[in-house]
Short mmCIF file of C-alpha atoms and ligand atoms in Angstrom, two decimals:
data_model
loop_
_atom_site.label_atom_id
_atom_site.label_comp_id
_atom_site.label_asym_id
_atom_site.label_seq_id
_atom_site.Cartn_x
_atom_site.Cartn_y
_atom_site.Cartn_z
CA UNK A 1 -109.75 55.20 69.27
CA UNK A 2 -110.04 52.27 66.90
CA UNK A 3 -111.56 54.47 64.34
CA UNK A 4 -108.86 57.03 64.66
CA UNK A 5 -106.20 54.34 64.22
CA UNK A 6 -107.87 53.19 61.02
CA UNK A 7 -107.89 56.71 59.72
CA UNK A 8 -104.22 57.12 60.37
CA UNK A 9 -103.50 53.93 58.68
CA UNK A 10 -105.59 55.01 55.66
CA UNK A 11 -103.81 58.26 55.47
CA UNK A 12 -100.34 56.61 55.38
CA UNK A 13 -101.44 54.07 52.77
CA UNK A 14 -102.67 56.85 50.52
CA UNK A 15 -99.47 58.69 51.04
CA UNK A 16 -97.55 55.60 50.11
CA UNK A 17 -99.67 55.24 47.04
CA UNK A 18 -98.82 58.79 46.05
CA UNK A 19 -95.10 57.96 46.33
CA UNK A 20 -95.59 54.73 44.34
CA UNK A 21 -97.38 56.78 41.67
CA UNK A 22 -94.64 59.33 41.37
CA UNK A 23 -92.07 56.46 40.93
CA UNK A 24 -94.37 54.83 38.32
CA UNK A 25 -94.69 58.10 36.54
CA UNK A 26 -90.94 58.48 36.40
CA UNK A 27 -90.39 54.88 35.09
CA UNK A 28 -93.19 54.67 32.52
CA UNK A 29 -93.48 58.38 31.44
CA UNK A 30 -96.41 60.70 31.36
CA UNK A 31 -98.43 59.19 28.61
CA UNK A 32 -98.59 55.68 29.97
CA UNK A 33 -99.00 56.91 33.47
CA UNK A 34 -101.95 59.20 32.52
CA UNK A 35 -103.58 56.54 30.53
CA UNK A 36 -103.40 53.55 32.68
CA UNK A 37 -102.14 54.32 36.17
CA UNK A 38 -103.66 57.70 37.12
CA UNK A 39 -107.22 56.29 37.05
CA UNK A 40 -106.33 53.64 39.72
CA UNK A 41 -107.12 54.11 43.28
CA UNK A 42 -106.55 52.27 46.52
CA UNK A 43 -109.49 50.45 47.93
CA UNK A 44 -108.27 48.57 50.91
CA UNK A 45 -105.34 46.94 52.65
CA UNK A 46 -106.03 43.72 54.48
CA UNK A 47 -103.68 40.87 55.65
CA UNK A 48 -100.89 42.10 53.48
CA UNK A 49 -103.07 42.34 50.37
CA UNK A 50 -103.37 45.75 48.70
CA UNK A 51 -106.48 46.06 46.72
CA UNK A 52 -106.35 48.58 43.89
CA UNK A 53 -109.38 49.52 41.88
CA UNK A 54 -109.40 50.05 38.16
CA UNK A 55 -112.46 51.63 36.49
CA UNK A 56 -113.05 49.04 33.82
CA UNK A 57 -112.32 45.31 33.29
CA UNK A 58 -110.24 46.17 30.34
CA UNK A 59 -108.09 48.59 32.30
CA UNK A 60 -107.75 46.03 35.12
CA UNK A 61 -106.45 43.37 32.70
CA UNK A 62 -104.10 45.87 31.09
CA UNK A 63 -102.69 46.99 34.38
CA UNK A 64 -102.26 43.36 35.47
CA UNK A 65 -100.30 42.46 32.42
CA UNK A 66 -98.17 45.52 32.23
CA UNK A 67 -97.78 47.18 35.53
CA UNK A 68 -98.99 45.22 38.55
CA UNK A 69 -95.70 43.46 39.16
CA UNK A 70 -93.90 46.71 39.23
CA UNK A 71 -96.43 48.36 41.46
CA UNK A 72 -95.99 45.52 43.93
CA UNK A 73 -92.21 45.66 43.84
CA UNK A 74 -92.20 49.41 44.48
CA UNK A 75 -94.65 49.13 47.23
CA UNK A 76 -92.94 46.19 48.93
CA UNK A 77 -89.82 48.30 49.20
CA UNK A 78 -91.76 51.12 50.81
CA UNK A 79 -93.76 48.95 53.11
CA UNK A 80 -92.62 45.29 53.64
CA UNK A 81 -96.13 44.60 55.06
CA UNK A 82 -97.50 44.74 51.60
CA UNK A 83 -97.24 41.14 50.43
CA UNK A 84 -99.33 41.31 47.28
CA UNK A 85 -101.17 43.81 45.09
CA UNK A 86 -104.52 42.81 43.63
CA UNK A 87 -106.02 44.86 40.87
CA UNK A 88 -109.85 44.65 40.81
CA UNK A 89 -112.64 46.46 39.07
CA UNK A 90 -114.09 49.04 41.22
CA UNK A 91 -117.78 49.49 41.00
CA UNK A 92 -119.95 52.61 41.24
CA UNK A 93 -117.64 55.22 42.30
CA UNK A 94 -115.24 53.98 39.63
CA UNK A 95 -117.30 55.62 36.99
CA UNK A 96 -116.78 58.91 38.82
CA UNK A 97 -113.10 58.33 38.99
CA UNK A 98 -112.70 57.62 35.30
CA UNK A 99 -114.82 60.65 34.34
CA UNK A 100 -112.82 62.73 36.78
CA UNK A 101 -109.66 61.30 35.33
CA UNK A 102 -110.71 62.22 31.85
CA UNK A 103 -111.85 65.67 32.81
CA UNK A 104 -108.56 66.26 34.74
CA UNK A 105 -106.27 64.90 32.07
CA UNK A 106 -104.74 68.00 30.43
CA UNK A 107 -105.28 68.25 26.76
CA UNK A 108 -102.14 67.14 25.06
CA UNK A 109 -100.15 69.91 23.35
CA UNK A 110 -101.70 70.45 20.06
CA UNK A 111 -99.61 69.81 16.96
CA UNK A 112 -100.56 73.00 15.29
CA UNK A 113 -99.46 76.23 16.61
CA UNK A 114 -101.70 77.95 14.20
CA UNK A 115 -105.43 77.58 14.77
CA UNK A 116 -106.99 75.01 12.60
CA UNK A 117 -110.52 74.52 11.59
CA UNK A 118 -110.93 71.31 13.59
CA UNK A 119 -110.41 72.39 17.16
CA UNK A 120 -111.43 68.96 18.41
CA UNK A 121 -108.56 67.15 16.68
CA UNK A 122 -106.20 68.85 19.14
CA UNK A 123 -107.31 66.56 21.85
CA UNK A 124 -106.27 63.60 19.71
CA UNK A 125 -102.65 64.43 19.24
CA UNK A 126 -99.71 63.24 21.31
CA UNK A 127 -96.85 65.60 22.12
CA UNK A 128 -94.11 66.22 19.60
CA UNK A 129 -90.51 66.41 20.46
CA UNK A 130 -89.11 69.59 18.97
CA UNK A 131 -85.65 67.90 18.64
CA UNK A 132 -87.02 65.29 16.31
CA UNK A 133 -86.61 67.13 13.01
CA UNK A 134 -85.23 66.13 9.62
CA UNK A 135 -82.21 68.37 10.19
CA UNK A 136 -81.33 66.37 13.40
CA UNK A 137 -81.74 63.02 11.69
CA UNK A 138 -78.43 61.65 10.57
CA UNK A 139 -78.74 59.67 7.31
CA UNK A 140 -76.75 56.50 6.46
CA UNK A 141 -77.17 53.42 4.41
CA UNK A 142 -79.44 51.70 6.87
CA UNK A 143 -82.04 54.47 7.06
CA UNK A 144 -81.72 56.43 3.87
CA UNK A 145 -84.80 54.84 2.24
CA UNK A 146 -87.07 55.41 5.18
CA UNK A 147 -85.69 58.98 5.46
CA UNK A 148 -86.24 59.71 1.78
CA UNK A 149 -89.81 58.32 1.96
CA UNK A 150 -90.68 60.33 5.01
CA UNK A 151 -89.28 63.41 3.52
CA UNK A 152 -91.09 62.95 0.32
CA UNK A 153 -94.43 62.51 2.18
CA UNK A 154 -93.74 65.64 4.22
CA UNK A 155 -92.94 67.84 1.25
CA UNK A 156 -95.54 66.75 -1.21
CA UNK A 157 -98.92 68.30 -1.37
CA UNK A 158 -100.15 65.31 -3.35
CA UNK A 159 -100.31 61.91 -1.95
CA UNK A 160 -97.26 59.93 -2.93
CA UNK A 161 -97.53 56.61 -1.08
CA UNK A 162 -100.42 55.73 1.09
CA UNK A 163 -99.95 54.48 3.65
CA UNK A 164 -96.33 54.94 4.43
CA UNK A 165 -95.33 52.14 6.71
CA UNK A 166 -92.11 52.45 8.66
CA UNK A 167 -90.70 49.55 10.64
CA UNK A 168 -87.61 48.67 12.62
CA UNK A 169 -86.34 47.33 15.92
CA UNK A 170 -86.46 49.71 18.94
CA UNK A 171 -84.61 52.90 19.16
CA UNK A 172 -83.72 53.21 15.53
CA UNK A 173 -85.58 56.38 14.61
CA UNK A 174 -89.18 55.61 13.64
CA UNK A 175 -90.74 58.11 16.12
CA UNK A 176 -88.11 60.64 15.27
CA UNK A 177 -89.00 60.41 11.56
CA UNK A 178 -92.72 60.66 12.23
CA UNK A 179 -92.33 63.73 14.46
CA UNK A 180 -90.09 65.24 11.80
CA UNK A 181 -92.83 64.81 9.16
CA UNK A 182 -95.38 66.47 11.50
CA UNK A 183 -93.08 69.42 12.19
CA UNK A 184 -92.02 69.88 8.64
CA UNK A 185 -95.68 70.09 7.56
CA UNK A 186 -96.50 72.33 10.42
CA UNK A 187 -93.92 74.84 9.20
CA UNK A 188 -94.57 74.57 5.46
CA UNK A 189 -98.32 74.13 5.37
CA UNK A 190 -99.90 75.38 8.55
CA UNK A 191 -103.38 74.94 7.12
CA UNK A 192 -103.00 71.16 7.04
CA UNK A 193 -104.15 69.21 10.05
CA UNK A 194 -101.68 66.60 11.19
CA UNK A 195 -102.38 64.17 14.04
CA UNK A 196 -99.61 62.10 15.52
CA UNK A 197 -100.76 59.57 18.14
CA UNK A 198 -99.34 56.44 19.59
CA UNK A 199 -101.32 53.27 19.03
CA UNK A 200 -101.61 52.94 22.80
CA UNK A 201 -103.32 56.34 23.01
CA UNK A 202 -105.51 55.38 20.07
CA UNK A 203 -106.64 52.33 21.81
CA UNK A 204 -107.25 54.11 25.06
CA UNK A 205 -109.33 56.81 23.40
CA UNK A 206 -111.27 54.24 21.46
CA UNK A 207 -112.03 52.24 24.63
CA UNK A 208 -113.27 55.45 26.26
CA UNK A 209 -115.49 56.22 23.32
CA UNK A 210 -117.00 52.81 23.46
CA UNK A 211 -117.55 53.13 27.10
CA UNK A 212 -119.36 56.42 26.78
CA UNK A 213 -121.10 55.37 23.53
CA UNK A 214 -119.39 58.08 21.82
CA UNK A 215 -117.80 56.28 18.92
CA UNK A 216 -119.33 58.44 16.25
CA UNK A 217 -117.64 61.53 17.58
CA UNK A 218 -114.44 59.52 17.86
CA UNK A 219 -114.56 58.50 14.22
CA UNK A 220 -115.49 61.99 13.10
CA UNK A 221 -112.41 63.37 14.86
CA UNK A 222 -110.06 61.13 13.01
CA UNK A 223 -111.78 61.47 9.67
CA UNK A 224 -111.40 65.23 9.75
CA UNK A 225 -107.57 65.18 9.65
CA UNK A 226 -105.31 65.60 6.62
CA UNK A 227 -102.48 63.55 7.86
CA UNK A 228 -102.80 60.85 10.39
CA UNK A 229 -99.79 59.20 12.00
CA UNK A 230 -100.09 56.22 14.34
CA UNK A 231 -96.94 55.07 16.07
CA UNK A 232 -96.24 51.50 17.19
CA UNK A 233 -99.27 49.78 15.63
CA UNK A 234 -97.98 46.39 16.91
CA UNK A 235 -99.73 47.54 20.05
CA UNK A 236 -103.07 46.86 18.37
CA UNK A 237 -102.25 43.13 18.12
CA UNK A 238 -105.20 40.98 19.20
CA UNK A 239 -107.39 44.01 19.94
CA UNK A 240 -109.97 43.00 17.35
CA UNK A 241 -112.54 45.71 17.97
CA UNK A 242 -109.93 48.50 17.87
CA UNK A 243 -108.54 46.99 14.77
CA UNK A 244 -111.92 47.03 13.12
CA UNK A 245 -112.30 50.66 14.03
CA UNK A 246 -108.83 51.49 12.83
CA UNK A 247 -109.52 49.66 9.53
CA UNK A 248 -112.69 51.63 8.86
CA UNK A 249 -111.02 54.95 9.76
CA UNK A 250 -108.10 53.92 7.73
CA UNK A 251 -110.15 53.15 4.58
CA UNK A 252 -112.27 56.20 4.83
CA UNK A 253 -109.19 58.44 5.17
CA UNK A 254 -107.47 56.84 2.24
CA UNK A 255 -110.53 57.09 0.10
CA UNK A 256 -110.86 60.79 0.84
CA UNK A 257 -107.33 61.34 -0.17
CA UNK A 258 -105.72 61.79 3.26
CA UNK A 259 -102.23 60.74 4.01
CA UNK A 260 -101.50 58.00 6.59
CA UNK A 261 -98.16 57.16 8.15
CA UNK A 262 -97.76 54.16 10.46
CA UNK A 263 -94.90 52.56 12.29
CA UNK A 264 -94.33 49.19 13.91
CA UNK A 265 -91.68 46.92 15.13
CA UNK A 266 -92.14 44.46 12.27
CA UNK A 267 -93.18 44.43 8.68
CA UNK A 268 -96.92 44.19 8.03
CA UNK A 269 -96.65 40.50 7.08
CA UNK A 270 -94.77 39.66 10.21
CA UNK A 271 -97.08 41.42 12.62
CA UNK A 272 -98.74 38.89 14.95
CA UNK A 273 -102.25 39.28 15.98
CA UNK A 274 -103.24 41.65 13.18
CA UNK A 275 -106.09 40.62 10.92
CA UNK A 276 -105.33 39.58 7.42
CA UNK A 277 -107.35 42.34 5.61
CA UNK A 278 -105.69 44.96 7.80
CA UNK A 279 -102.25 43.49 7.00
CA UNK A 280 -102.95 43.69 3.29
CA UNK A 281 -104.07 47.29 3.67
CA UNK A 282 -100.89 48.11 5.60
CA UNK A 283 -98.94 46.62 2.66
CA UNK A 284 -100.75 48.52 0.01
CA UNK A 285 -98.66 51.68 0.11
CA UNK A 286 -94.90 51.98 0.67
CA UNK A 287 -93.20 49.82 3.25
CA UNK A 288 -89.77 51.15 4.38
CA UNK A 289 -87.57 49.50 7.06
CA UNK A 290 -84.80 50.98 9.10
CA UNK A 291 -82.01 48.42 9.64
CA UNK A 292 -79.70 48.56 12.71
CA UNK A 293 -77.26 51.35 12.26
CA UNK A 294 -73.93 50.36 10.79
CA UNK A 295 -70.68 51.55 12.25
CA UNK A 296 -70.42 54.56 9.96
CA UNK A 297 -73.85 55.79 10.85
CA UNK A 298 -73.22 55.22 14.61
CA UNK A 299 -70.07 57.36 14.32
CA UNK A 300 -72.01 60.06 12.38
CA UNK A 301 -74.72 60.18 15.03
CA UNK A 302 -72.11 60.40 17.87
CA UNK A 303 -70.45 63.36 16.01
CA UNK A 304 -73.64 65.14 15.44
CA UNK A 305 -74.94 64.60 18.93
CA UNK A 306 -71.69 65.66 20.68
CA UNK A 307 -71.77 68.86 18.73
CA UNK A 308 -75.28 69.48 19.89
CA UNK A 309 -74.30 68.64 23.48
CA UNK A 310 -71.33 71.08 23.16
CA UNK A 311 -68.67 68.42 23.99
CA UNK A 312 -65.59 67.26 22.18
CA UNK A 313 -65.43 63.55 21.71
CA UNK A 314 -61.91 62.20 21.16
CA UNK A 315 -61.60 59.91 18.17
CA UNK A 316 -60.72 56.86 20.16
CA UNK A 317 -63.79 57.28 22.43
CA UNK A 318 -66.10 57.75 19.47
CA UNK A 319 -64.64 54.63 17.90
CA UNK A 320 -65.03 52.69 21.15
CA UNK A 321 -68.64 53.73 21.52
CA UNK A 322 -69.52 53.07 17.89
CA UNK A 323 -67.96 49.66 18.16
CA UNK A 324 -69.57 48.64 21.41
CA UNK A 325 -73.03 50.05 21.35
CA UNK A 326 -74.56 48.68 18.21
CA UNK A 327 -78.16 47.69 19.08
CA UNK A 328 -80.02 50.95 19.30
CA UNK A 329 -79.40 54.63 18.77
CA UNK A 330 -81.27 55.38 21.86
CA UNK A 331 -78.62 53.53 23.91
CA UNK A 332 -75.84 55.18 21.94
CA UNK A 333 -77.36 58.60 22.70
CA UNK A 334 -77.94 57.67 26.37
CA UNK A 335 -74.32 56.72 26.76
CA UNK A 336 -73.14 59.92 25.24
CA UNK A 337 -75.42 62.00 27.45
CA UNK A 338 -73.93 60.24 30.50
CA UNK A 339 -70.38 61.00 29.46
CA UNK A 340 -71.29 64.58 28.67
CA UNK A 341 -72.98 65.06 32.09
CA UNK A 342 -69.92 63.71 33.85
CA UNK A 343 -67.49 65.94 32.07
CA UNK A 344 -69.65 69.08 32.33
CA UNK A 345 -70.65 68.57 36.01
CA UNK A 346 -67.40 67.30 37.41
CA UNK A 347 -64.57 69.63 36.58
CA UNK A 348 -61.33 67.79 35.75
CA UNK A 349 -63.27 64.83 34.25
CA UNK A 350 -62.04 65.24 30.71
CA UNK A 351 -63.51 62.89 28.28
CA UNK A 352 -61.15 60.03 27.75
CA UNK A 353 -61.39 56.27 27.01
CA UNK A 354 -60.66 55.44 30.69
CA UNK A 355 -63.23 57.84 31.97
CA UNK A 356 -65.78 56.54 29.31
CA UNK A 357 -65.26 52.93 30.39
CA UNK A 358 -65.64 53.94 33.99
CA UNK A 359 -68.77 56.01 33.56
CA UNK A 360 -70.39 53.40 31.39
CA UNK A 361 -69.29 50.32 33.22
CA UNK A 362 -72.70 48.95 34.16
CA UNK A 363 -73.99 49.58 30.67
CA UNK A 364 -71.02 47.94 29.01
CA UNK A 365 -71.22 44.95 31.29
CA UNK A 366 -74.82 44.35 30.32
CA UNK A 367 -73.98 44.77 26.61
CA UNK A 368 -71.15 42.24 27.02
CA UNK A 369 -73.51 39.72 28.29
CA UNK A 370 -76.67 39.64 26.28
CA UNK A 371 -78.04 36.52 27.79
CA UNK A 372 -81.03 35.03 26.00
CA UNK A 373 -83.92 33.00 27.39
CA UNK A 374 -82.84 30.11 25.25
CA UNK A 375 -79.34 30.03 26.82
CA UNK A 376 -80.89 30.25 30.26
CA UNK A 377 -83.27 27.31 29.53
CA UNK A 378 -80.32 25.30 28.11
CA UNK A 379 -77.92 25.96 31.03
CA UNK A 380 -80.52 25.43 33.78
CA UNK A 381 -81.80 22.24 32.19
CA UNK A 382 -78.22 20.93 31.84
CA UNK A 383 -77.47 21.79 35.45
CA UNK A 384 -80.51 19.88 36.72
CA UNK A 385 -80.08 17.08 34.29
CA UNK A 386 -83.33 17.42 32.46
CA UNK A 387 -84.02 18.34 28.86
CA UNK A 388 -85.12 21.71 27.53
CA UNK A 389 -88.19 19.92 26.16
CA UNK A 390 -89.09 18.79 29.66
CA UNK A 391 -88.55 22.32 30.95
CA UNK A 392 -91.07 23.63 28.37
CA UNK A 393 -93.53 20.73 28.97
CA UNK A 394 -96.54 20.73 31.14
CA UNK A 395 -95.07 18.30 33.63
CA UNK A 396 -95.41 19.37 37.22
CA UNK A 397 -93.13 16.98 38.96
CA UNK A 398 -90.87 18.81 41.39
CA UNK A 399 -87.64 17.73 39.63
CA UNK A 400 -88.88 19.55 36.46
CA UNK A 401 -91.00 22.30 37.96
CA UNK A 402 -88.27 23.64 40.19
CA UNK A 403 -85.73 24.06 37.41
CA UNK A 404 -88.43 25.59 35.30
CA UNK A 405 -89.15 28.18 37.97
CA UNK A 406 -85.46 28.95 38.37
CA UNK A 407 -85.07 29.46 34.70
CA UNK A 408 -88.04 31.82 34.70
CA UNK A 409 -86.56 33.63 37.56
CA UNK A 410 -83.14 34.02 35.86
CA UNK A 411 -84.90 35.13 32.66
CA UNK A 412 -86.56 37.91 34.54
CA UNK A 413 -83.36 38.84 36.34
CA UNK A 414 -80.84 38.66 33.42
CA UNK A 415 -82.85 39.75 30.36
CA UNK A 416 -85.08 42.74 29.70
CA UNK A 417 -87.87 40.50 28.50
CA UNK A 418 -91.36 41.15 29.92
CA UNK A 419 -93.33 38.49 31.88
CA UNK A 420 -95.59 37.61 28.95
CA UNK A 421 -92.59 37.30 26.72
CA UNK A 422 -90.88 34.96 29.23
CA UNK A 423 -94.09 33.03 29.64
CA UNK A 424 -94.34 32.35 25.95
CA UNK A 425 -90.89 30.78 25.85
CA UNK A 426 -92.12 28.30 28.52
CA UNK A 427 -95.55 27.88 27.02
CA UNK A 428 -97.07 29.50 30.17
CA UNK A 429 -98.80 32.69 30.90
CA UNK A 430 -97.37 35.69 32.64
CA UNK A 431 -98.98 34.95 36.01
CA UNK A 432 -97.08 31.67 36.21
CA UNK A 433 -93.87 33.48 35.55
CA UNK A 434 -94.74 36.06 38.23
CA UNK A 435 -95.46 33.24 40.64
CA UNK A 436 -92.18 31.47 39.76
CA UNK A 437 -90.10 34.59 40.33
CA UNK A 438 -91.70 35.15 43.67
CA UNK A 439 -91.30 31.54 44.68
CA UNK A 440 -87.64 31.47 43.84
CA UNK A 441 -87.09 34.77 45.68
CA UNK A 442 -88.58 33.14 48.75
CA UNK A 443 -86.61 29.86 48.35
CA UNK A 444 -83.31 31.65 48.03
CA UNK A 445 -83.88 33.21 51.37
CA UNK A 446 -84.90 30.07 53.08
CA UNK A 447 -82.71 27.49 51.60
CA UNK A 448 -78.96 27.85 51.31
CA UNK A 449 -78.44 25.15 48.80
CA UNK A 450 -81.14 26.63 46.58
CA UNK A 451 -79.31 30.02 46.95
CA UNK A 452 -76.08 28.42 45.90
CA UNK A 453 -77.57 26.76 42.87
CA UNK A 454 -79.14 30.03 41.66
CA UNK A 455 -75.95 31.87 42.24
CA UNK A 456 -73.80 29.37 40.45
CA UNK A 457 -76.19 29.43 37.49
CA UNK A 458 -76.29 33.17 37.40
CA UNK A 459 -72.54 33.39 37.39
CA UNK A 460 -72.30 30.84 34.63
CA UNK A 461 -74.71 32.79 32.52
CA UNK A 462 -73.21 36.16 33.23
CA UNK A 463 -69.72 35.34 31.94
P1 ADP B 501 -87.95 54.12 17.60
O1 ADP B 501 -89.19 54.97 17.46
O2 ADP B 501 -87.63 53.46 16.27
O3 ADP B 501 -87.94 53.24 18.75
P2 ADP B 501 -86.80 56.67 18.12
O4 ADP B 501 -87.28 57.49 17.02
O5 ADP B 501 -87.49 56.97 19.42
O6 ADP B 501 -86.72 55.18 17.86
O7 ADP B 501 -85.20 57.01 18.26
C1 ADP B 501 -84.48 56.78 19.48
C2 ADP B 501 -83.53 57.91 19.72
O8 ADP B 501 -82.52 57.83 18.76
C3 ADP B 501 -84.18 59.24 19.56
O9 ADP B 501 -83.59 60.11 20.59
C4 ADP B 501 -83.73 59.73 18.20
O10 ADP B 501 -83.67 61.12 18.14
C5 ADP B 501 -82.39 59.02 18.01
N1 ADP B 501 -82.13 58.67 16.61
C6 ADP B 501 -82.57 57.57 15.93
N2 ADP B 501 -82.14 57.58 14.64
C7 ADP B 501 -81.41 58.71 14.52
C8 ADP B 501 -80.71 59.31 13.42
N3 ADP B 501 -80.63 58.67 12.27
N4 ADP B 501 -80.14 60.48 13.65
C9 ADP B 501 -80.12 61.06 14.86
N5 ADP B 501 -80.85 60.56 15.93
C10 ADP B 501 -81.47 59.40 15.78
MG1 MG B 502 -90.92 54.83 18.73
#
C-alpha cells in the first residue's frame, strides 16, 4: 500500500515537472531550454523541498543563478506544497542523462541549404530567422554605420574589417544584422561556410567538449569555417577558460584570413569581466555601435512593419507609438503586433488611437513608470528614516535590514532587473535578494502594518 502511494506521488511530481518544463520552455525559448533546463531531472520531494539534479556543477550553478527562482515560482503555483527548489549535482546516472540529452538534442538547422565540405560545422550553428534580412532592416541615422559595415562584410569576398564588432542596447538590431549577413552570404556565395552562434551556445558546447575531453574536435570545427559570428559576447564575462579558448580560436581564424563578426551590449572597452588581451583583440577591427532609434527611424520601422503585417496604421497612431515607445525596436514591434492581432481577430476593432491606448494599456503604464533601483533605494530609505549608504552597508540591525529587504523586494517587483543585478546595487549576492523577496512576501501576509508600508511605497514609486 505504502509503496503504491509513493509511486502515485512520484508520478504526479513528474507530471508536474513536465508542466513546469513546458512553461519554462515558453518563457525562455528553445535554445536556453535545451541547453540548461532539459538536462535537469527531479530527484526527490521531501518536506516541501524539491530536489532537482543537474548533470554538472557548472550547470547547477548556472541554473541557480538564472532559472531556479522561476522554477520555484512556477512550481509553487502548481503545487503549494512545494516550498523550495534545490538544485544539486546528480551523480552517476547524471552522466547518462547528459549524454542522453546531447544525443536527443536535435541538430540545429544548418545555415547552409547547400551541402558544404564541413558537415560537422552544421551542428555548431544556431537557427537563423528568415525575416532578418538586409531588405527588412530599416536604415536611419542611428544605425546606418552598423548597417553599412555589415553589408560591406557580407558582400566582400576579401576581408574588409576583422573583426566587425557590433554593439548596442537590447532590441536595436544586432542579431537582425548578423542573421542578414549570414543569409546574404548564403545566397551569394553558397560555397562559403558561415556559422552563427550565440555566445551562450558557444559556452555550452565548450563546456561539453571539456567534459568529454573533446576540445580538439571542438577547436577544429570552429577553425574550419569561413565566417564565424558570435552573438552577445558579454555572455562570456568572467568565464576565463571559455575566453581563452575563444581567444585562440579567434586568433587562428584571423590569421588564416577568416572573417569574424561579434556582437555585445557594450563596446569592447566597456565590457566587464573580459580579459585585457581579448578586449584589445576585439578592438582591432571595426567597432560599430547602434544608437537607440530616433523618432524618424521609429516611424519608418512602424511603416515598414505595418505594411508587412498587412494593416493600415493611421498617422496619429504611428506618431503616438513612435513618441511613446522609444527604448527598443523589439518593444515597438511587439506593440504593433498586438494592435494588428486585435484588429484582425476582432472584427469591428478598427485601428484608432483609442483602441491602441486600450490594447496597450499595461505596456504603456510600465513605460510611463520606469522605476529605477536607485529611486527605490532612495524612497525606501527616506520612508524608514535611514540613509541610502546605510541601506547598502553590511549592517544587519533590524531597522536597517528590514528596509533593505523591502527595497530589494520592490526592485524585483517594479523593475525588470535580474536578481544578480539587484544584488550588485546593494552590494549583496543574488541569494540574499532571493531570500529578501521571499521574506517580504511572507511578512506582507502575516503583518498588516508591513503590508501597508509596502503598499504605500509601491504606490509612491509607481506614480
Ligand atoms: P538585438 O540583437 O540588438 O537585441 P534584435 O536584432 O533582436 O536586437 O532586434 C529586435 C527586433 O527589432 C527584431 O525583431 C528586429 O527584426 C527588429 N529590428 C531592429 N532594428 C530594426 C531595423 N532597423 N529595421 C527593422 N527591424 C528592426
Ligand atoms: Mg540579439
